[in-house]
Amino acid sequence: MSDPIQLLFEGLENLAPGDDASTEYALNLLPHHNFELIVDVGCGTGRHTLVLAEKLRTLIHAIDLYEFFLSDLMKKARSRHLQSFIQTHCMDMNEIPKTFQNIDLLWSEGSAYAIGFRHALNTWAKVIAPEGFLVVSELSWLTETKPDRAQAFFQSDYPAMQSVQENLAVCENAGYDILHTYTLPRRAWEQYYNPLQSRAQALQSHEDPSVQELAQGMLEEIAVFEESGNSYGYVFFILQRSA
């Protein structure tokens, strides 16, 4: 049976909304760039991993649940002569405390939702060094009024989605000081959705019903964004672990 995730996403540069300029901007919001242990959680095919490696020139531990994404990442790293700065780990992000301790910088771009934002922040707080940093982006409501179609979609797709203020409270309650927030610009969503839309349209006629279902769900997600994208977005939370 076909792997729906692999068919929809393999070979694509972006596995979530984001772009290199936004990753670099978020990185530059940190007060310094001297890190010994860096972990990129939910790295996917490595778009942001490669930015971190290029800018920091320090070993990045790149974690993802899918080996085929990690293989794609290392191909890209070799083509850019960055392979010596990246070490991949095929593992669940829940398992990070069993593998890493005293993390200086934990980067999570568009991935924390997979285990729940609150759970992720509490889990990772155990292994981030005192005064270490967490840069995490989370899908958040940006307006008090929620369009009906968007609200219905996310009630089904991500019912735990909260407002920026609610997520800031989650950060503080998990033991982090809030340094900055930064909302991903619309261009970063378009760079993700434009190639993905063509892939999803082609997969609507796939023989596997699970592939069809994933493709149709993605097309609905894109349509919701086109109609209501100003009401929600990915917000970077630039955090420092309390001493």
Short mmCIF file of C-alpha atoms in Angstrom, two decimals:
data_model
loop_
_atom_site.label_atom_id
_atom_site.label_comp_id
_atom_site.label_asym_id
_atom_site.label_seq_id
_atom_site.Cartn_x
_atom_site.Cartn_y
_atom_site.Cartn_z
CA MET A 1 0.00 0.00 0.00
CA SER A 2 1.23 3.50 -0.82
CA ASP A 3 2.35 5.82 1.96
CA PRO A 4 0.07 8.87 1.56
CA ILE A 5 2.53 11.20 3.33
CA GLN A 6 5.38 10.12 1.08
CA LEU A 7 3.33 10.49 -2.09
CA LEU A 8 2.11 13.95 -1.16
CA PHE A 9 5.30 15.43 0.24
CA GLU A 10 8.39 13.57 -0.97
CA GLY A 11 10.74 15.78 -2.96
CA LEU A 12 9.05 19.03 -1.97
CA GLU A 13 11.23 21.71 -0.41
CA ASN A 14 8.63 22.89 2.12
CA LEU A 15 6.66 20.47 4.30
CA ALA A 16 4.99 23.35 6.19
CA PRO A 17 4.56 27.07 5.64
CA GLY A 18 7.93 28.80 5.86
CA ASP A 19 10.83 30.22 3.89
CA ASP A 20 14.55 30.75 4.36
CA ALA A 21 14.21 34.48 5.00
CA SER A 22 11.76 33.88 7.86
CA THR A 23 13.96 31.20 9.40
CA GLU A 24 16.96 33.52 9.26
CA TYR A 25 14.94 36.40 10.69
CA ALA A 26 13.78 34.27 13.64
CA LEU A 27 17.35 33.07 14.22
CA ASN A 28 18.59 36.65 14.33
CA LEU A 29 16.10 37.50 17.08
CA LEU A 30 18.20 35.39 19.48
CA PRO A 31 20.61 37.43 21.62
CA HIS A 32 23.62 35.33 20.61
CA HIS A 33 24.55 32.44 18.30
CA ASN A 34 27.05 30.52 20.43
CA PHE A 35 25.51 27.05 20.82
CA GLU A 36 27.15 23.71 21.51
CA LEU A 37 24.11 21.43 21.22
CA ILE A 38 21.47 22.26 18.61
CA VAL A 39 18.45 20.07 17.85
CA ASP A 40 16.05 20.68 14.94
CA VAL A 41 12.82 18.83 15.72
CA GLY A 42 10.57 17.76 12.85
CA CYS A 43 13.17 18.77 10.29
CA GLY A 44 11.39 17.16 7.33
CA THR A 45 13.46 17.46 4.17
CA GLY A 46 15.61 20.06 5.89
CA ARG A 47 14.79 23.48 4.50
CA HIS A 48 15.30 25.20 7.87
CA THR A 49 18.00 22.70 8.94
CA LEU A 50 20.13 23.83 6.03
CA VAL A 51 19.62 27.49 6.95
CA LEU A 52 20.73 26.78 10.52
CA ALA A 53 23.77 24.83 9.31
CA GLU A 54 24.73 27.55 6.86
CA LYS A 55 24.40 30.38 9.36
CA LEU A 56 25.69 28.72 12.54
CA ARG A 57 28.39 26.40 11.08
CA THR A 58 27.81 24.11 14.04
CA LEU A 59 26.54 20.51 14.18
CA ILE A 60 22.75 20.35 13.89
CA HIS A 61 20.99 17.21 15.15
CA ALA A 62 18.07 16.86 12.73
CA ILE A 63 15.11 14.77 13.91
CA ASP A 64 12.19 13.44 11.91
CA LEU A 65 9.87 10.44 12.00
CA TYR A 66 10.31 9.63 8.30
CA GLU A 67 13.56 8.18 7.02
CA PHE A 68 12.83 9.19 3.41
CA PHE A 69 12.68 12.84 4.48
CA LEU A 70 16.03 12.51 6.25
CA SER A 71 17.59 10.91 3.17
CA ASP A 72 16.38 13.83 1.08
CA LEU A 73 17.85 16.24 3.63
CA MET A 74 21.30 14.66 3.44
CA LYS A 75 21.26 14.73 -0.37
CA LYS A 76 20.62 18.46 -0.21
CA ALA A 77 23.26 18.91 2.48
CA ARG A 78 25.89 17.16 0.34
CA SER A 79 25.01 19.27 -2.68
CA ARG A 80 25.64 22.39 -0.59
CA HIS A 81 28.73 20.98 1.19
CA LEU A 82 26.96 21.15 4.55
CA GLN A 83 26.89 17.43 5.38
CA SER A 84 29.56 17.76 8.08
CA PHE A 85 27.25 20.10 10.02
CA ILE A 86 24.19 17.78 10.06
CA GLN A 87 23.51 14.51 11.85
CA THR A 88 20.11 12.90 11.28
CA HIS A 89 18.02 10.90 13.76
CA CYS A 90 14.91 8.96 12.72
CA MET A 91 12.87 9.18 15.91
CA ASP A 92 9.71 10.44 17.56
CA MET A 93 10.01 13.93 19.04
CA ASN A 94 8.55 12.57 22.29
CA GLU A 95 11.79 10.58 22.66
CA ILE A 96 14.07 13.62 22.74
CA PRO A 97 14.55 13.49 26.55
CA LYS A 98 15.92 9.94 26.21
CA THR A 99 18.55 11.03 23.68
CA PHE A 100 19.57 14.62 24.44
CA GLN A 101 20.33 16.64 27.57
CA ASN A 102 21.30 20.29 28.09
CA ILE A 103 20.22 21.47 24.64
CA ASP A 104 21.43 25.02 23.96
CA LEU A 105 19.02 25.64 21.06
CA LEU A 106 15.97 23.56 20.19
CA TRP A 107 14.39 24.57 16.89
CA SER A 108 10.85 23.46 16.01
CA GLU A 109 9.43 25.00 12.87
CA GLY A 110 5.84 23.96 12.17
CA SER A 111 6.15 20.62 13.98
CA ALA A 112 5.20 20.96 17.67
CA TYR A 113 1.50 20.52 16.87
CA ALA A 114 2.19 16.83 16.10
CA ILE A 115 2.36 16.07 19.82
CA GLY A 116 0.44 19.13 21.01
CA PHE A 117 1.95 22.55 21.67
CA ARG A 118 1.56 22.44 25.46
CA HIS A 119 2.87 18.87 25.71
CA ALA A 120 5.82 19.67 23.44
CA LEU A 121 6.91 22.71 25.45
CA ASN A 122 6.65 20.85 28.75
CA THR A 123 8.49 17.80 27.40
CA TRP A 124 11.32 19.78 25.86
CA ALA A 125 11.72 22.05 28.90
CA LYS A 126 13.18 19.06 30.74
CA VAL A 127 16.18 18.91 28.39
CA ILE A 128 16.81 22.51 27.38
CA ALA A 129 19.74 23.90 29.35
CA PRO A 130 19.01 26.65 31.89
CA GLU A 131 18.96 29.88 29.88
CA GLY A 132 18.97 27.79 26.69
CA PHE A 133 16.65 28.71 23.83
CA LEU A 134 13.57 27.31 22.15
CA VAL A 135 12.43 28.71 18.81
CA VAL A 136 9.05 27.18 18.00
CA SER A 137 6.39 28.14 15.49
CA GLU A 138 2.77 27.29 16.18
CA LEU A 139 -0.45 27.72 14.22
CA SER A 140 -2.40 30.42 16.04
CA TRP A 141 -5.55 32.47 15.68
CA LEU A 142 -4.63 36.08 14.87
CA THR A 143 -8.09 37.65 15.14
CA GLU A 144 -10.86 37.44 17.72
CA THR A 145 -13.43 36.84 15.00
CA LYS A 146 -12.96 33.44 13.38
CA PRO A 147 -14.46 32.93 9.90
CA ASP A 148 -16.97 30.07 9.87
CA ARG A 149 -15.19 27.97 7.24
CA ALA A 150 -11.81 28.31 8.93
CA GLN A 151 -13.26 27.56 12.35
CA ALA A 152 -15.04 24.46 11.05
CA PHE A 153 -11.91 23.22 9.29
CA PHE A 154 -9.61 23.60 12.27
CA GLN A 155 -12.19 22.26 14.70
CA SER A 156 -11.81 19.03 12.75
CA ASP A 157 -8.15 19.27 11.75
CA TYR A 158 -6.53 20.94 14.77
CA PRO A 159 -9.08 21.50 17.59
CA ALA A 160 -6.28 22.45 20.04
CA MET A 161 -5.43 25.58 18.02
CA GLN A 162 -5.32 28.68 20.25
CA SER A 163 -4.83 32.43 20.02
CA VAL A 164 -1.40 34.05 20.26
CA GLN A 165 -2.16 35.26 23.79
CA GLU A 166 -3.23 31.79 24.89
CA ASN A 167 -0.04 30.32 23.44
CA LEU A 168 2.07 32.95 25.21
CA ALA A 169 0.50 31.80 28.48
CA VAL A 170 1.39 28.20 27.61
CA CYS A 171 5.02 29.28 27.08
CA GLU A 172 5.22 31.07 30.41
CA ASN A 173 3.54 28.22 32.30
CA ALA A 174 6.06 25.75 30.82
CA GLY A 175 8.94 27.74 32.28
CA TYR A 176 10.08 29.96 29.42
CA ASP A 177 10.76 33.68 29.20
CA ILE A 178 9.32 35.24 26.06
CA LEU A 179 11.88 37.22 24.07
CA HIS A 180 10.00 37.87 20.82
CA THR A 181 7.16 36.74 18.59
CA TYR A 182 7.15 36.86 14.82
CA THR A 183 4.25 36.02 12.50
CA LEU A 184 5.12 34.21 9.30
CA PRO A 185 4.40 36.41 6.25
CA ARG A 186 1.89 35.37 3.60
CA ARG A 187 4.62 34.70 1.03
CA ALA A 188 5.86 31.81 3.17
CA TRP A 189 2.46 30.13 2.97
CA GLU A 190 2.30 30.60 -0.79
CA GLN A 191 5.74 29.02 -1.28
CA TYR A 192 4.43 25.97 0.61
CA TYR A 193 1.00 25.73 -1.00
CA ASN A 194 1.76 26.49 -4.65
CA PRO A 195 3.72 23.29 -5.47
CA LEU A 196 1.66 21.26 -3.00
CA GLN A 197 -1.61 22.19 -4.67
CA SER A 198 -0.50 20.70 -7.99
CA ARG A 199 0.65 17.50 -6.25
CA ALA A 200 -2.63 17.17 -4.34
CA GLN A 201 -4.74 17.74 -7.45
CA ALA A 202 -2.88 14.95 -9.26
CA LEU A 203 -3.36 12.56 -6.32
CA GLN A 204 -7.13 13.01 -6.16
CA SER A 205 -7.49 10.22 -8.72
CA HIS A 206 -5.05 7.84 -6.99
CA GLU A 207 -6.29 4.26 -6.60
CA ASP A 208 -5.66 4.24 -2.84
CA PRO A 209 -8.59 5.85 -0.95
CA SER A 210 -6.29 6.98 1.88
CA VAL A 211 -4.18 8.92 -0.64
CA GLN A 212 -7.30 10.48 -2.13
CA GLU A 213 -8.50 11.49 1.34
CA LEU A 214 -5.21 13.16 2.24
CA ALA A 215 -5.08 15.00 -1.10
CA GLN A 216 -8.66 16.25 -0.77
CA GLY A 217 -8.02 17.39 2.79
CA MET A 218 -4.98 19.35 1.63
CA LEU A 219 -6.94 21.05 -1.14
CA GLU A 220 -9.59 22.06 1.39
CA GLU A 221 -6.85 23.44 3.65
CA ILE A 222 -5.51 25.54 0.77
CA ALA A 223 -9.00 26.81 -0.06
CA VAL A 224 -9.56 27.79 3.59
CA PHE A 225 -6.31 29.76 3.58
CA GLU A 226 -7.17 31.56 0.35
CA GLU A 227 -10.49 32.61 1.87
CA SER A 228 -9.59 33.21 5.52
CA GLY A 229 -5.79 33.27 5.82
CA ASN A 230 -5.71 36.66 7.52
CA SER A 231 -7.44 35.22 10.60
CA TYR A 232 -4.70 32.72 11.48
CA GLY A 233 -1.03 32.09 10.88
CA TYR A 234 2.15 30.48 12.08
CA VAL A 235 3.71 32.49 14.88
CA PHE A 236 7.32 32.06 15.97
CA PHE A 237 7.77 32.13 19.73
CA ILE A 238 11.38 33.01 20.56
CA LEU A 239 11.85 31.67 24.08
CA GLN A 240 14.54 31.32 26.71
CA ARG A 241 14.41 28.64 29.40
CA SER A 242 14.15 30.21 32.81
CA ALA A 243 17.29 29.80 34.87
#
